[in-house]
């Protein structure tokens, strides 16, 4: 039986005091995690093939992370970043300096990816205001694309079903087509980055503050990898028109693609970068905005303060977790391992391409996307009412496999894909198990004709 069964809200409310995102579902109760596995209160084991939400990069139940957090809590759990510096934040920033693109030397720590995106966009805006160019305020972003659920980050996201209800509160952001290789012609403006230059010229370079993009697609395009010269072209266009390039590496960064940052293999550096999700190995909410001296200088010489602060910015406990995670990644060469096991994962995932409904299998490192289509030749998506991605995710859960679904990427409404992003410690035997369970889930999904299982 599929445990992701739907229940009427009336039935569910009396049993739980927690208000989860889905109000009509009963979830298994997770009580323990070990390596790539989660265990529920009935003793069922689930292979965590997506690290929760691309978060558990080091696996579950990592004693070094628990010890680091506990030790920091005993020393000093909290100081406010507006009153004190703290060694954990300072040391983490130094560790990141040696990993991040050259020049991106200064980190501002926050808790979620959405917060980091909001802060990165505000930093870009403040940079221009304090550089004497207050007219530069517009943001350009990719469609499909996702940067978070707070209102500025959501404004910069192309997710119609998330945005519809909140439309009156969102700010205008100029959307250009993403380099979504499965559904775009190779010489189209989306794939060559010409779409970016066209948008800057249309909006007026004097009005455009920043271009924000995920260097390798996250859940919105299902791990789409842009052509090799895409980001170099983006860099040239941004430089020519004095537009800041913000790389949102919340999902694809922190080693996930087999390099510390996804942008690294394209040979360019952004002006501002965001990190999050797996940065702390997933044990606490840690994110960061990283910027160069060039970005901070006008503010340092001007008002002297970034006009943004949050209670848990630069938190010692949160940064101690990040520091332990980054040191573990370095000591165990886990980014190299991610590249190696990623190559193996992609080799084994090729077996899925011939299965019914699998339109495309793609990605980089331990980040993969599998897009489902109703017709492989025309790439026509399933109608939304079929709820293919949701049905597959439920069937996968039933088979003891955790995957991350996404919908709507084909045309804003239709489109189904699932993402795979196992911890960097995944073994070959676990990858084989992942592929076997994936096939079982797909066979079950194809048996279900209409929507919910
Ligand atoms: C690329 C990207 N940016 C930002 C975010 C927002 O992160 P959070 O959910 O931690 O706020 C996400 C979350 O999925 C993401 O994938």
PDB file of C-alpha atoms and ligand atoms in Angstrom, residues 112-115 117 146-149 214 219 248 250-251 277, ligand 1:
ATOM      1  CA  UNK A 112      17.613  29.748   4.435  1.00  0.00           C
ATOM      2  CA  UNK A 113      18.171  29.880   0.704  1.00  0.00           C
ATOM      3  CA  UNK A 114      15.286  32.331   0.311  1.00  0.00           C
ATOM      4  CA  UNK A 115      16.905  34.675   2.840  1.00  0.00           C
ATOM      5  CA  UNK A 117      18.532  35.280  -2.322  1.00  0.00           C
ATOM      6  CA  UNK A 146      13.274  28.977  -8.640  1.00  0.00           C
ATOM      7  CA  UNK A 147      14.940  31.154  -6.015  1.00  0.00           C
ATOM      8  CA  UNK A 148      12.755  30.783  -2.935  1.00  0.00           C
ATOM      9  CA  UNK A 149       9.405  31.451  -1.346  1.00  0.00           C
ATOM     10  CA  UNK A 214      20.989  28.911 -11.145  1.00  0.00           C
ATOM     11  CA  UNK A 219      14.182  21.424  -9.555  1.00  0.00           C
ATOM     12  CA  UNK A 248      22.193  31.154  -7.058  1.00  0.00           C
ATOM     13  CA  UNK A 250      21.742  27.250  -3.086  1.00  0.00           C
ATOM     14  CA  UNK A 251      20.894  23.907  -4.682  1.00  0.00           C
ATOM     15  CA  UNK A 277      20.868  23.719   1.626  1.00  0.00           C
TER      16      UNK A 277
HETATM   17  C1  LIG B   1      18.108  27.477  -6.373  1.00  0.00           C
HETATM   18  C2  LIG B   1      17.361  27.743  -5.102  1.00  0.00           C
HETATM   19  N1  LIG B   1      17.453  28.961  -4.540  1.00  0.00           N
HETATM   20  C3  LIG B   1      16.806  29.252  -3.384  1.00  0.00           C
HETATM   21  C4  LIG B   1      16.020  28.315  -2.755  1.00  0.00           C
HETATM   22  C5  LIG B   1      15.304  28.666  -1.485  1.00  0.00           C
HETATM   23  O1  LIG B   1      15.856  27.973  -0.422  1.00  0.00           O
HETATM   24  P1  LIG B   1      15.051  27.736   0.948  1.00  0.00           P
HETATM   25  O2  LIG B   1      13.974  26.762   0.644  1.00  0.00           O
HETATM   26  O3  LIG B   1      16.096  27.225   1.895  1.00  0.00           O
HETATM   27  O4  LIG B   1      14.507  29.057   1.369  1.00  0.00           O
HETATM   28  C6  LIG B   1      15.895  27.042  -3.309  1.00  0.00           C
HETATM   29  C7  LIG B   1      15.058  26.025  -2.648  1.00  0.00           C
HETATM   30  O5  LIG B   1      14.710  25.010  -3.180  1.00  0.00           O
HETATM   31  C8  LIG B   1      16.585  26.740  -4.518  1.00  0.00           C
HETATM   32  O6  LIG B   1      16.483  25.541  -5.093  1.00  0.00           O
END
